[in-house]
Amino acid sequence: MTAFIVRRLLWLPVLLVIVSFVTFVLGFYGPGDPAEVRLGTRATPEAVERVREQLGLDRNFFVQYGSYVWDFVRGDLGDSYIFQGRSVRELVMPKVWISAQLGFAAMLISVGVGIPLGLITAYKQGTWLDTTLVSLSLLFLSTPVFISAPFLILFFAVNLGFFPVSGWDGFFSTSLIMPALVMGTPGIAGMTRLTRASAVDVLSQDYIRTARAKGLSEVTVQARHVLQNALMPVVTILGLSLAGLVEGAFITETIFGIPGIGRLAVDSIFSRDYPVIMALVIIVATAFVLANLLVDLLYGFLDPRTRQSVGGYGGR
Amino acid sequence: MVDAELNSNVASETADLQSQSMEKSRGLWAQAALQLLHRPKAIFGITVILLLYGGGILAPWLAPQGYNEQDLFAVRQGPSAAHWLGTDFVGRDVLSRTIFSLRTNLIITAASVATGALAIGVTLGLVSGYIGGKVDTLIMRIGEVFLAFPGLLLVILLAATLKPRVLDWVRSFEDATGIDGLVQWGVADYLVIFGALAAFSWVGVARLVRGQVITLKATAFVEATQVMGASTWRVMFHHLLPNALPPVIVVVTMGMGAIAGAEVVLSWLGIGIQPPVPSLGSMIREGQDVSVLRNASHLILPPIVVVGLLIFAWNLLGDALNDVLNPRQG
């Protein structure tokens, strides 16, 4: 088990080097000169040249990448090309926090609606309710953010005036509701289907019949034997759903004008603010890898059967 | 003599058996198709997809007007007899633009799935699973790197950075061959978007196929084929591929909706297909401004309903296929 964790953790820096290198290459050979971007279109060639020197853009590609990595290791993410005089770190960090709050709220919606729906459909397997709810969950999956957001804005913000059209006033405010709803609904489908499949499987197991036969109360059977086992696979999808949340954040934050990393990413790609893009790609990639590792570990903790095989995989 | 007769008998019997098993295998797929057609989900999905994409293919004949034709006497009007779904800010027919947008979406989706998911994904999955060893490790590690990237972010980054180069490349191609209008038709946009999406869609399929192949590799029939001296190529594409296919069909069908949606997102962000070539994403973008929503909500409804229906239809079809092809997961 330890060997497995160590191997996975050792893979992380390798992955980050590859990911950062690819992003750096795209930025280096991509269009637009950051110096020109910073100075605007009317800048003289001499001024552009001076800024290029200041930013270190006149150096060789590998020297630039090397110095980036060296700074990064020391915790210096560089300065933004566009927001002058602001370091990437102070630009990005508060936004990470906002996006994390939004993502958490969205995940609550996916989980809070998806798991009960999955359990209901599993108990009512084969009935009209099952078919209807499963189809309904597919409908949720089929409403990506850019479809549901204008709908909600049109009805609840423009027509009814319940919620603000855009903006961000913190976690405990009405401005959170629509964005979280929009980001959370596509995830309901996956959660419902997985919970259903796993609950259907558990309900047909012998140990459930045994539990009932030995006279346990129905509540105990459901809570200790069905629910606990049925929810195990659901844990895995939580790690995977992080990817969906990050993708949802790009569009949701742009539509609702929320100052998080999703909107920052889109803005900085368009303004060719490469230091910010680099930082965001690395942050998100790290989060993906760590989330998946956490899920694997949690899974091993919840299901002792996989612990052994994971240990075996680790080469013990 | 007797030997020869016996041999020919055996040969003809073997041939019989072979043709029987062929019929049986064809029977399985036919059976799956038949089962599929008994499911309302599948019928609905197939009908919607055929209608929408069929409309897209026939756009030049079906659309009442060209996608760029303006009627300056009818600007931003609601639905009417002349313009069934109304007109936009510069007097273009919304219905016609929606139909042409579907063609754009179809081209991108089909091209990305065919190359990225199917050609690259299936081949790499087969190679990775069957050959194994260092090749397997290499392919899977590359896949992991792709998965570690925030998908949409990389696609946006790729599209934004590759575009000028592809545009140059298409221009020089035009100059060299004397073919005109490629840039104007948005060929460069198509190439960029399709490339960025294809680069991303192979990983999931490759992993799935690899898993299937590893299981199948250990079965007796594959061993038998190897012992009989079949080439690696033959084992992979004639024996492993058909057996690994059912879950791939399900995943790819479900993925079609996602790819179709990704095309819309990219053009929504403004890095997809560029105007004047119409796209559902740019139509949604134009229509979602709060003042537009307030005064001309007819502009956003057609593209939103069409995209939603399309993705829903692909998901329903994928779900029905899953019931038919992977009954154990039910």
XYZ file of C-alpha atoms in Angstrom, chain A residues 48-58:
11
model
C 8.674 46.406 -27.590
C 12.271 45.219 -27.706
C 12.940 46.784 -24.298
C 9.938 45.083 -22.704
C 10.921 41.776 -24.296
C 14.295 42.119 -22.619
C 12.679 43.029 -19.290
C 10.415 40.004 -19.423
C 13.299 37.793 -20.510
C 11.527 36.875 -23.717
C 14.646 37.431 -25.844
